[in-house]
Short mmCIF file of C-alpha atoms in Angstrom, two decimals:
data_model
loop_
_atom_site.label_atom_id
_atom_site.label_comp_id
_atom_site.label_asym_id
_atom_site.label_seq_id
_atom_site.Cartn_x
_atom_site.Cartn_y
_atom_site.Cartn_z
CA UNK E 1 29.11 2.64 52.05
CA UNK E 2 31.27 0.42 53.99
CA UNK E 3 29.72 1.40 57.46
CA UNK E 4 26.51 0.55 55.85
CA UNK E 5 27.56 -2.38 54.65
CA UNK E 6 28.99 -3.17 58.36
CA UNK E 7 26.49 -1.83 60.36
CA UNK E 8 23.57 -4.29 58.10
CA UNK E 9 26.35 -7.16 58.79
CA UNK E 10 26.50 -6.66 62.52
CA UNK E 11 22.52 -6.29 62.51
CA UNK E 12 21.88 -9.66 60.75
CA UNK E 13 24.65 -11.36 62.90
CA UNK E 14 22.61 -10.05 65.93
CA UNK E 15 18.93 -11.35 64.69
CA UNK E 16 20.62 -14.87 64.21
CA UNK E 17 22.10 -14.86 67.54
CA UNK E 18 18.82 -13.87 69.48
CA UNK E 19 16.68 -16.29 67.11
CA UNK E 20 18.76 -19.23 67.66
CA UNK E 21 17.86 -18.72 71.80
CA UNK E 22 14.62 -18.15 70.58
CA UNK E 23 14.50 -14.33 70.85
CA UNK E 24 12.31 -12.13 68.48
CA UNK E 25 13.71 -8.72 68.27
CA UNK E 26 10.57 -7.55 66.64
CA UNK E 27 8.77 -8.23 69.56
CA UNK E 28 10.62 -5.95 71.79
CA UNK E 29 10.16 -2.69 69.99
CA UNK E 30 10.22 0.99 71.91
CA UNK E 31 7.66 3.07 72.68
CA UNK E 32 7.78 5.33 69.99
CA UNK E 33 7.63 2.91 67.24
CA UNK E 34 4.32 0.48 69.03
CA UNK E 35 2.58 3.92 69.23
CA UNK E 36 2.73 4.77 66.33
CA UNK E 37 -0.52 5.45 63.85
CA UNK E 38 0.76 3.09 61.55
CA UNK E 39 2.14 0.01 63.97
CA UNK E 40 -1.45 -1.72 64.34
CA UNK E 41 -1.45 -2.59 60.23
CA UNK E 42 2.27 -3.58 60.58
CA UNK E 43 1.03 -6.11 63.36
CA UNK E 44 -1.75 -7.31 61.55
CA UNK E 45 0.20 -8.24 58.52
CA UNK E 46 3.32 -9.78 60.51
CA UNK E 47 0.84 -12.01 62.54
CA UNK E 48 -0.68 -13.01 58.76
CA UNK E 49 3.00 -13.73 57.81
CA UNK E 50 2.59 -11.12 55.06
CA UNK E 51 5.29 -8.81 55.91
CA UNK E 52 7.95 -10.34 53.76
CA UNK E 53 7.87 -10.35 49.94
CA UNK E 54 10.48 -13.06 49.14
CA UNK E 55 8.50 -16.01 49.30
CA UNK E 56 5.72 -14.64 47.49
CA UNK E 57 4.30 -17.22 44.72
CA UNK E 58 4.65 -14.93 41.68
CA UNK E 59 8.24 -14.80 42.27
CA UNK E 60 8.79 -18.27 41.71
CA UNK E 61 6.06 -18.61 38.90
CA UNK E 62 8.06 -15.49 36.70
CA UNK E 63 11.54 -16.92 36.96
CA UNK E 64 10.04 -20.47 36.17
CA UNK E 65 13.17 -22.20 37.49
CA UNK E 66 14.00 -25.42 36.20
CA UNK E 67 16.34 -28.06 36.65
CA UNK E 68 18.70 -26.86 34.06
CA UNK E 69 18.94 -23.34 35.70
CA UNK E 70 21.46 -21.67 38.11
CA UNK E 71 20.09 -19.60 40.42
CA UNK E 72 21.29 -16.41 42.48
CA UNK E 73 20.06 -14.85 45.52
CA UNK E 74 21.72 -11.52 46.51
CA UNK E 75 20.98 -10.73 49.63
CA UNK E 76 19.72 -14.18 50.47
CA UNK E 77 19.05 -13.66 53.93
CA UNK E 78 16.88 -17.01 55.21
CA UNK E 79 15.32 -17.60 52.26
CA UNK E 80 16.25 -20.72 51.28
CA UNK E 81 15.14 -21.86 55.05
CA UNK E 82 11.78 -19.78 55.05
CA UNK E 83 10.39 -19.16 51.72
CA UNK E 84 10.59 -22.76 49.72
CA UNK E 85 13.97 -22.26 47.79
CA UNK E 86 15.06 -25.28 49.16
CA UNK E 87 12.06 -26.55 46.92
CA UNK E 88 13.36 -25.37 43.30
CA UNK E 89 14.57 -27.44 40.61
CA UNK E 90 17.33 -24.38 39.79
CA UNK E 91 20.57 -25.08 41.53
CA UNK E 92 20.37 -22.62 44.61
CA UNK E 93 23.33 -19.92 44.92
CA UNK E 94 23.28 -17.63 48.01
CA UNK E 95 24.65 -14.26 48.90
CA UNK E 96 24.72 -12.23 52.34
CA UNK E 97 26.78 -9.94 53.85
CA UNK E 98 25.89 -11.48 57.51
CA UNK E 99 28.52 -14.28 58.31
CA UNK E 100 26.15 -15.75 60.60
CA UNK E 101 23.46 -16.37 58.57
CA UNK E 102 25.57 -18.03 55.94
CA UNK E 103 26.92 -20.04 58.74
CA UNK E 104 23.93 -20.85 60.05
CA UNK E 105 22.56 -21.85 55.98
CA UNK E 106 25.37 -24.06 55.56
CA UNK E 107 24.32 -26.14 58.76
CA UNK E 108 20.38 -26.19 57.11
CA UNK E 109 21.95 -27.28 53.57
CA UNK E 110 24.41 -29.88 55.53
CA UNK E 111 21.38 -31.43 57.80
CA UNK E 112 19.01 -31.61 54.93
CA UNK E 113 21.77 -32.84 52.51
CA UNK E 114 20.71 -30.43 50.42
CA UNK E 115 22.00 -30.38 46.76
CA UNK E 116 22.93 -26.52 46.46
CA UNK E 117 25.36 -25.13 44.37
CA UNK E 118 27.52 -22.38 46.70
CA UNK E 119 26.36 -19.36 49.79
CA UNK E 120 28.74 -16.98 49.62
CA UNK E 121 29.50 -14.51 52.48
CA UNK E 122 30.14 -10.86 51.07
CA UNK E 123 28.24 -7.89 49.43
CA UNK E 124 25.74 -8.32 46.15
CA UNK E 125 28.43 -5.48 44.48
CA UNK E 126 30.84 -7.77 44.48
CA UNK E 127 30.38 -11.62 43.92
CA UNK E 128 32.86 -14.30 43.06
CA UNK E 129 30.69 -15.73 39.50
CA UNK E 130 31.40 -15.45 36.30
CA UNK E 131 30.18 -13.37 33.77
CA UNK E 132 26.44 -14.62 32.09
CA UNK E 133 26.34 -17.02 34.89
CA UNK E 134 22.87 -17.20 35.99
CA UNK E 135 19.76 -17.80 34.35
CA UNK E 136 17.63 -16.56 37.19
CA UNK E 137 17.88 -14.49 39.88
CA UNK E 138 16.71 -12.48 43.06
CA UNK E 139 17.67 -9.36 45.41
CA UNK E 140 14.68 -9.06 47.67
CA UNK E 141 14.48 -6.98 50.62
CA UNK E 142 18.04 -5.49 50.41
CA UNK E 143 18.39 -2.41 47.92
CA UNK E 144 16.54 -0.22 50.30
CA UNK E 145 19.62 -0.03 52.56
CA UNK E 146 21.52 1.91 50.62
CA UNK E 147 22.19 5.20 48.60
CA UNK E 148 22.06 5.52 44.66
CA UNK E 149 25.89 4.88 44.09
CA UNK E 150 25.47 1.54 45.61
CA UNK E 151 22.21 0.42 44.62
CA UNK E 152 23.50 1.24 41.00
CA UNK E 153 26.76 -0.67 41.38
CA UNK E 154 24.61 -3.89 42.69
CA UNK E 155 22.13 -3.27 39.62
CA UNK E 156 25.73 -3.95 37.19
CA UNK E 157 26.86 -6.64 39.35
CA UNK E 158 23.14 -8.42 38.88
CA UNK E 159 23.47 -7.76 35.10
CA UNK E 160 26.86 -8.61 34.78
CA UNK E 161 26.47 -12.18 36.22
CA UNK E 162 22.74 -12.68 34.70
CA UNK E 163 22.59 -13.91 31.01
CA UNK E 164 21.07 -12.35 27.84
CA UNK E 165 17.37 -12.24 28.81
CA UNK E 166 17.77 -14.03 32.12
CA UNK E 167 15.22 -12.93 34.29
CA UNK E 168 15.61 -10.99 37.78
CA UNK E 169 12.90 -10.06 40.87
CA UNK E 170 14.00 -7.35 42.85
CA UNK E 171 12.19 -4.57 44.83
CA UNK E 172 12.70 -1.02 46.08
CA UNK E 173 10.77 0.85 48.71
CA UNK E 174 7.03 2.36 48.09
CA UNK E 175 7.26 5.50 50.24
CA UNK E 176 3.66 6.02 50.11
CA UNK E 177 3.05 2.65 52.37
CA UNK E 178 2.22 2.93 55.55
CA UNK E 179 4.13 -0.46 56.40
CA UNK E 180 7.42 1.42 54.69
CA UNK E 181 7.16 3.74 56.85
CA UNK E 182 6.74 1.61 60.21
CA UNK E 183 9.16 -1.24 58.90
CA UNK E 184 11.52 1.91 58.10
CA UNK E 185 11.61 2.81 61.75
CA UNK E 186 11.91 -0.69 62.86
CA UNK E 187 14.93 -1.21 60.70
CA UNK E 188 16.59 1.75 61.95
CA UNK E 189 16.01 0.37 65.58
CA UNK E 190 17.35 -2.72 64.57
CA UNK E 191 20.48 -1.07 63.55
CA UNK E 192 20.50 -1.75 59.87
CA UNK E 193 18.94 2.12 58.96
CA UNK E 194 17.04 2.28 55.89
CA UNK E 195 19.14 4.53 53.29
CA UNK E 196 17.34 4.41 49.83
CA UNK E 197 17.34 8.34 48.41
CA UNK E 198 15.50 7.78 45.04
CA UNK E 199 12.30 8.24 43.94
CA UNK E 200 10.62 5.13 41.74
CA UNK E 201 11.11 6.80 38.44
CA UNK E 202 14.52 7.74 39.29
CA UNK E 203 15.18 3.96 39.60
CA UNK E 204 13.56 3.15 36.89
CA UNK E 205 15.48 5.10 34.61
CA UNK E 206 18.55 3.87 35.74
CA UNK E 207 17.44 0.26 34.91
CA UNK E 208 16.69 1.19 31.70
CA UNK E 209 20.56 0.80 30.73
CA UNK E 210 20.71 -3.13 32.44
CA UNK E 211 16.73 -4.32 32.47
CA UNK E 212 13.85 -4.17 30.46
CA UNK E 213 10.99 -3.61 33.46
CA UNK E 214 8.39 -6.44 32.36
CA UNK E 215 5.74 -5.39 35.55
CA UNK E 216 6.12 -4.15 38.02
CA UNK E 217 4.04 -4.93 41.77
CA UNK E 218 3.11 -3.36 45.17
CA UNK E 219 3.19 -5.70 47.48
CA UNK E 220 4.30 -5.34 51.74
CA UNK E 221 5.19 -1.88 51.78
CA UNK E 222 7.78 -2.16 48.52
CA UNK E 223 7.33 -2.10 45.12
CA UNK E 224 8.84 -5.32 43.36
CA UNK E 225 10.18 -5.56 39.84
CA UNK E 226 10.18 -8.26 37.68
CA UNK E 227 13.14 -7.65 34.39
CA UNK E 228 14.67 -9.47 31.56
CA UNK E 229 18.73 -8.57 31.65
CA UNK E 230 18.80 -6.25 27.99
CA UNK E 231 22.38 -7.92 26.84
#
């Protein structure tokens, strides 16, 4: 776990670096993955800007934040740059394993003057909050890099620091997509390898002990969950 954990750090550390000379890794991808059967739908979607699930407008509409609300996202990646969380009433709360991009966060919250409440650099197993903490939250985009043991130890974390019925968006891989499977090889290119060894229903029963599964959607080659913390 804590190559994994190291190798997704130094990957995210490198995407900031090239993006902030203007560099797209995506664009430069080998042979074997832009010949691929599946790359042309993968293209298609990117160049719609429908490859990422974060910002999608449900999310926002289920947790319903307000201005009374603390927020967490695990895993926050550039969301609060990219996908209008720099738009919610909730207080904002951020957490990413890549230095880099919570360095590079803090200098988009200091410009805009930004009234978050913290971005935290370290893994979504183990955060610095308090118990029943949040009244929202997110992990978007991050569970499918790792094995069960881990993916169950972030699942406690979430419900430990989420309050009685607080409500949580997170999503797992479909591995019937197509785009999984391209965005799978991408990822492993990248050098943040996709790791995720369960099936859905497997996952679904172990959220049964931490979240009640209100819907669930499949949406950019994952399958996101939308849950109500059972305490």
């Amino acid at each position: 776990m804590a190559n994994q954990l190291e190798s997704v750090s130094k990957s995210y550390d490198k995407a900031i670096d090239f993006g902030r000379r203007g560099i797209d890794l995506y664009e430069d991808l080998p042979e074997h993955i832009t010949n691929h059967p599946d790359y042309p739908i993968f293209q298609r979607l990117k160049m719609e800007g429908s490859l990422s699930d974060s910002g999608r407008k449900e999310i926002k509409e289920y947790l319903s934040p307000d201005t009374n609300m603390k927020f967490v996202d695990l895993g926050c990646c550039l969301n609060l740059m990219f996908n209008g969380y720099d738009k919610w009433l909730s207080t904002y709360h951020g957490v990413d394993i890549s230095s880099k991009t919570i360095q590079l966060l803090n200098e988009f919250v200091t410009k805009r003057k930004l009234p978050i409440g913290s971005l935290y650099c370290g893994s979504i197993h183990e955060t610095p909050f308090e118990d029943n903490y949040f009244a929202i939250g997110a992990c978007v985009g991050i569970l499918e890099y790792f094995e069960k043991d881990f993916v169950e130890e972030a699942i406690i974390e979430a419900y430990r620091i989420i309050k009685p019925y607080g409500r949580f968006v997170l999503d797992i891989p479909n591995f019937d997509s197509p785009i999984f499977r391209i965005t799978k090889l991408i990822e492993e290119h990248l050098g943040r390898p996709d790791k995720f060894n369960m099936s859905s229903q497997e996952f679904d029963t172990m959220l049964q002990n931490y979240f009640e599964i209100e819907k669930k959607e499949k949406v950019a080659g994952m399958i996101q969950y939308f849950l109500v913390c059972k305490k």
